[in-house]
Short mmCIF file of C-alpha atoms in Angstrom, two decimals:
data_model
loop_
_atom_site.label_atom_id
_atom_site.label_comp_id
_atom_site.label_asym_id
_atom_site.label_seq_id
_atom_site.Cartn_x
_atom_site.Cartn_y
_atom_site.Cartn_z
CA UNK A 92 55.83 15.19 20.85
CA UNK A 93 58.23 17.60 22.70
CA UNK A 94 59.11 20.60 20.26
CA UNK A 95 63.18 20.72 19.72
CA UNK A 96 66.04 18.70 20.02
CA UNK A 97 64.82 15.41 20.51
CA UNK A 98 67.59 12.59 20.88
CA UNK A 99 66.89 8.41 19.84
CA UNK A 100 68.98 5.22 19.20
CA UNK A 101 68.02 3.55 15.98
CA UNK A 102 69.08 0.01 14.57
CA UNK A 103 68.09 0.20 10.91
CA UNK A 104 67.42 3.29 8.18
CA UNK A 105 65.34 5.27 8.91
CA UNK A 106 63.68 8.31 7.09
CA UNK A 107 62.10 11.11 8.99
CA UNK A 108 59.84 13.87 7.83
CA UNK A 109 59.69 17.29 8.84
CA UNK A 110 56.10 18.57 10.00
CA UNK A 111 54.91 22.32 10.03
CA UNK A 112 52.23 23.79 11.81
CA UNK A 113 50.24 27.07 11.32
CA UNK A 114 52.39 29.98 12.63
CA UNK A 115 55.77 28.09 12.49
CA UNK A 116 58.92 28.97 10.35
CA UNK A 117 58.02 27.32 6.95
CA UNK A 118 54.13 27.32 7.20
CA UNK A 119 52.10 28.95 4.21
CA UNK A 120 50.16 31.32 5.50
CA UNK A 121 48.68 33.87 2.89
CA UNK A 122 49.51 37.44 4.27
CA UNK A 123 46.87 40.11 4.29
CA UNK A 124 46.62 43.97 4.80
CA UNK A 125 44.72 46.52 5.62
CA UNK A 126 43.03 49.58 4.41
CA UNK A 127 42.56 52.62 6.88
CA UNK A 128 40.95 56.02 5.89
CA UNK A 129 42.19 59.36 7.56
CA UNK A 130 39.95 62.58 7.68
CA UNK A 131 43.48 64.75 6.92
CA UNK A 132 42.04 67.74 8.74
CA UNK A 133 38.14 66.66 8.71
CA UNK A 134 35.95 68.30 11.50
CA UNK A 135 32.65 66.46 11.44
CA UNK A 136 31.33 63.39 9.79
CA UNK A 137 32.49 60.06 9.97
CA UNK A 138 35.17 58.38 8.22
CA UNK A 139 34.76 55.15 5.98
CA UNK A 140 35.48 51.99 7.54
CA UNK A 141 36.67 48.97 5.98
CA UNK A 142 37.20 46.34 8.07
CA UNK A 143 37.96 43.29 5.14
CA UNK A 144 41.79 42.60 5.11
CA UNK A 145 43.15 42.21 1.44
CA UNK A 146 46.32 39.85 0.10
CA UNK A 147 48.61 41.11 -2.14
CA UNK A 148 47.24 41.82 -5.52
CA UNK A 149 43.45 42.00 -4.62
CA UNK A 150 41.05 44.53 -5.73
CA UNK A 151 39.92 47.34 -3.30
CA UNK A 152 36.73 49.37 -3.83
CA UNK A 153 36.95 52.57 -2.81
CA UNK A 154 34.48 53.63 0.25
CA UNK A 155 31.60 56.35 -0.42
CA UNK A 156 31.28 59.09 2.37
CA UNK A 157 28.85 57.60 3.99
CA UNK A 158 29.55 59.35 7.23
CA UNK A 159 29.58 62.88 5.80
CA UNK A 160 32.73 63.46 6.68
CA UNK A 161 33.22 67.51 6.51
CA UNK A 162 35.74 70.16 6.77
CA UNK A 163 34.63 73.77 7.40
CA UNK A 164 34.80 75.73 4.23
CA UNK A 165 36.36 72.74 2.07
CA UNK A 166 34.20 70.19 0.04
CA UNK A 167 35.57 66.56 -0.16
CA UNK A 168 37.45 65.95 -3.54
CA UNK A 169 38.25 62.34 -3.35
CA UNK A 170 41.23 60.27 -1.40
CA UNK A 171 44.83 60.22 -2.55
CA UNK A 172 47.98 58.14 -0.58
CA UNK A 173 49.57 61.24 0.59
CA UNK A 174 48.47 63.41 3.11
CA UNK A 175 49.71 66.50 1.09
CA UNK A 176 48.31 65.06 -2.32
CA UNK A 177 47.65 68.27 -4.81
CA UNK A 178 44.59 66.40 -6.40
CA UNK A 179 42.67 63.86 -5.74
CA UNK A 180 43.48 60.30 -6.60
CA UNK A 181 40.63 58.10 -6.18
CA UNK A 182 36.76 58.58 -6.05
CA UNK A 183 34.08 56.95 -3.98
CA UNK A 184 33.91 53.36 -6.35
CA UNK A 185 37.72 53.25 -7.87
CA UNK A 186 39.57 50.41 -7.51
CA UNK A 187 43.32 50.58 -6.31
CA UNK A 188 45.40 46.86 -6.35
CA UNK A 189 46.26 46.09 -3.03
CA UNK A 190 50.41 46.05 -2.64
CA UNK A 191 52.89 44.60 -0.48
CA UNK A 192 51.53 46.92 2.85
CA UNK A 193 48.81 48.29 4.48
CA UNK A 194 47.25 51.63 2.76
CA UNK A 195 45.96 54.94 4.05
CA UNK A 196 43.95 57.20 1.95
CA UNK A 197 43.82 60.29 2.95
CA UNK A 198 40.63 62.78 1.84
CA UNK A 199 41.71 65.45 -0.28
CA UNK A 200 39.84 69.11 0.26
CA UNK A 201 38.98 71.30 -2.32
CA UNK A 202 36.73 74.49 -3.42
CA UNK A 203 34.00 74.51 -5.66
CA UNK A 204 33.19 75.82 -9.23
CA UNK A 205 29.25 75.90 -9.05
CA UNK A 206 27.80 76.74 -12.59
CA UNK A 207 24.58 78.99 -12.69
CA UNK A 208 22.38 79.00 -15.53
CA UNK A 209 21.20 82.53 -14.99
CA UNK A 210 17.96 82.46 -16.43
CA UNK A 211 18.89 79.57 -19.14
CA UNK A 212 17.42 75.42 -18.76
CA UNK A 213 19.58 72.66 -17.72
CA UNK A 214 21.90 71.02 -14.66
CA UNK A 215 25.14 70.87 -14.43
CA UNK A 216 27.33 69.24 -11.53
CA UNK A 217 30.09 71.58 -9.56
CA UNK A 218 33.92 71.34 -10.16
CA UNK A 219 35.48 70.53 -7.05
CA UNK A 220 39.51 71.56 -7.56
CA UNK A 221 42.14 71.79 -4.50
CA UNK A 222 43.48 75.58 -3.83
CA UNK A 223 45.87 75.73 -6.62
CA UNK A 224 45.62 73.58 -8.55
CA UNK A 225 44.27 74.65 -12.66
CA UNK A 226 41.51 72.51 -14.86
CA UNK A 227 39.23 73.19 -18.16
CA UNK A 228 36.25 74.35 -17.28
CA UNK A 229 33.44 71.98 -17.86
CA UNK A 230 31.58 72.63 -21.45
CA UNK A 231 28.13 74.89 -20.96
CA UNK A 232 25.58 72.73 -20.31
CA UNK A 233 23.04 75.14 -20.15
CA UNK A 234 20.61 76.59 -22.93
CA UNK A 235 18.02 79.62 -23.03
CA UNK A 236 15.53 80.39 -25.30
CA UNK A 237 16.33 82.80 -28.02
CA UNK A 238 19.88 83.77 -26.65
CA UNK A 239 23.22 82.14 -27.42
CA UNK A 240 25.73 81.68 -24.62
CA UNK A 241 28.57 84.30 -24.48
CA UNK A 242 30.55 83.05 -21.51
CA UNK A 243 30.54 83.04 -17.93
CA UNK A 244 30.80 86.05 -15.97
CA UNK A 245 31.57 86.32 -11.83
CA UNK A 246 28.06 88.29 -11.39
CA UNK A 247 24.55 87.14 -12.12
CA UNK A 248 24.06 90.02 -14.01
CA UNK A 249 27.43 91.55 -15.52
CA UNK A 250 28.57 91.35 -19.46
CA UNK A 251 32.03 91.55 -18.50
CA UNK A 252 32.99 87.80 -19.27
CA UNK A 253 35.43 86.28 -17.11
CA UNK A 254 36.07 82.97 -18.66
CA UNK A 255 35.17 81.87 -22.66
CA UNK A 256 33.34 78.21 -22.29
CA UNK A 257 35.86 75.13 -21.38
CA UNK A 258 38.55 77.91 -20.64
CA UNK A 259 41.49 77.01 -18.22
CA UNK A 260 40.64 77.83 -14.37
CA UNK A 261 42.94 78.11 -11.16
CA UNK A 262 41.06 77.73 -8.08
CA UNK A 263 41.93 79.89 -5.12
CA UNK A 264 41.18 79.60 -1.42
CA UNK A 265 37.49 79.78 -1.69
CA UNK A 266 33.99 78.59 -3.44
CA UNK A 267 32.79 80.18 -6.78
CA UNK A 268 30.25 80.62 -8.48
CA UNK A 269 30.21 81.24 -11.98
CA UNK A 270 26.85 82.36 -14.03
CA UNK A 271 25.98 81.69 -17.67
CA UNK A 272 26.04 85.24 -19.63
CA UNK A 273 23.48 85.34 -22.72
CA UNK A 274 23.39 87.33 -25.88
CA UNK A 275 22.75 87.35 -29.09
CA UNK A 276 24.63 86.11 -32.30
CA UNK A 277 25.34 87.75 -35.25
CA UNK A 278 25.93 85.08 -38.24
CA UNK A 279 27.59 85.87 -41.10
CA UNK A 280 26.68 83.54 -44.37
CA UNK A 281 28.60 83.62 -47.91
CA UNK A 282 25.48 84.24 -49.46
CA UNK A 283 27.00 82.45 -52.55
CA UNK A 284 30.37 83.32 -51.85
CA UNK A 285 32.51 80.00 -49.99
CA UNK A 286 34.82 80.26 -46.80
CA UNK A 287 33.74 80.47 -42.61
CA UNK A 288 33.47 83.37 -40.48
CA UNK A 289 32.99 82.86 -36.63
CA UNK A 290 29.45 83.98 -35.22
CA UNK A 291 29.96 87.35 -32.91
CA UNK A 292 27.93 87.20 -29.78
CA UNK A 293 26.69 90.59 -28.53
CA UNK A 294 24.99 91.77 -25.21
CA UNK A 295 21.85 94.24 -26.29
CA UNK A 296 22.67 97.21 -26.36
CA UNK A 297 26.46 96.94 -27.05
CA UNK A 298 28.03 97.89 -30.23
CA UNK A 299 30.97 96.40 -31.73
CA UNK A 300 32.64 96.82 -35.27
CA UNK A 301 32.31 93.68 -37.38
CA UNK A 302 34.95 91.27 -38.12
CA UNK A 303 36.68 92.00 -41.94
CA UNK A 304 35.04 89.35 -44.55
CA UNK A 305 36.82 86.68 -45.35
CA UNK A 306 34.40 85.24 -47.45
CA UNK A 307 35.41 84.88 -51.52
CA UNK A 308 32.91 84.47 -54.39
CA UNK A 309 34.49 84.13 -57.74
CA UNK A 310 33.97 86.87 -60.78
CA UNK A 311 32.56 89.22 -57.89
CA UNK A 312 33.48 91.29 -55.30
CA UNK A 313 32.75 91.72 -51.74
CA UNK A 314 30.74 94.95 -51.64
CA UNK A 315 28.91 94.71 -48.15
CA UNK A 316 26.52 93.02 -45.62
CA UNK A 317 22.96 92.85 -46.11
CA UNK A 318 20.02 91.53 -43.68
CA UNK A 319 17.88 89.77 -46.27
CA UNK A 320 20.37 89.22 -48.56
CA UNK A 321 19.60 91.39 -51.68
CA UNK A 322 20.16 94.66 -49.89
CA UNK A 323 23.51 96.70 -48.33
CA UNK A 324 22.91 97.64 -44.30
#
């Protein structure tokens, strides 16, 4: 059969039907995209490949860096759709909907916030945050025998404490460490009397003047503290 105008004589009715083919005007085919990664200033590794092509509204699994894609002086915070994405958008085993077009992810650099336990037990995983950009810290996760932890402090062994636990950090244009700072707490207890005081933690050696009592205890008044409870320090 020739393929456009096609001219005949008939004698009777007749009733013709219109055929379609794959790749003509009219056909049905479903149409797919794609999903490309870009390294976005990567300089070693590998990037992610995936080579499946997705139709509109499937599910896409985000690749793992299986290459070990790298960046000198950056760690790899996840993938985001722009190149110049503050944070990161998706991690390695999201899922993203696929749209109407191909997507790019683009790998998103960071620093690091590695947590030291500076003589205390316990792991905890590093905060990866892009220059700039501000998070809570992540809650101690560390413990230590016989001390109670004061805060984290920018040297293994200063008392000066930088940042109180879970307290709001901006990350600047480099790595950091931070180290868990132990010391000892001072609890107050009503000893009869009803109310809360906040435990002081205190670095041996240091001195400090105690917080005012805000204990009550009715028909008495507050005349001191005492260590064993039946005497005045």
């Amino acid at each position: 059969m020739k393929k456009g105008i096609v001219s005949f004589m008939i004698s009777a009715s007749l009733t013709i039907m219109v055929l379609f083919s794959a790749g003509c005007p009219g056909a049905t085919d479903t149409i797919t995209h794609s999903v490309t990664y870009d390294g976005n200033g990567a300089d070693s590794g590998t990037l992610p490949a995936d080579t499946a092509l997705y139709a509109e509204g499937d599910t896409v699994t985000v690749a793992g860096n299986s290459g070990s894609l790298g960046r000198t002086g950056f760690l790899l915070a996840g993938w985001a759709v722009s190149a110049g994405a503050a944070e990161a958008e998706y991690m390695e085993g999201d899922s993203l909907t696929m749209g109407t077009s191909d997507i790019t992810l683009y790998a998103v650099w960071g620093h690091s916030v590695a947590f030291d336990a500076n003589g205390g037990e316990g792991s905890m995983d590093s905060l990866i945050l892009t220059e700039g950009a501000s998070a809570s810290l992540t809650a101690n996760g560390f413990t230590r025998t016989d001390y109670a932890f004061a805060g984290w402090a920018a040297a293994v062994d200063s008392t000066t404490i930088a940042y109180a636990d879970q307290a709001s950090f901006t990350m600047g244009n480099t790595n950091v460490t931070l180290y868990a700072a132990w010391g000892h707490s001072l609890t107050f207890k009503a000893n009869g009397g009803s109310g809360d005081m906040e435990t002081l933690i205190m670095f041996e050696g240091d001195s400090a003047a105690l917080p005012s009592n805000s204990f009550t205890r009715t028909g008495y008044n507050f005349v001191g503290w005492s260590a064993s409870g039946t005497g005045i320090i």
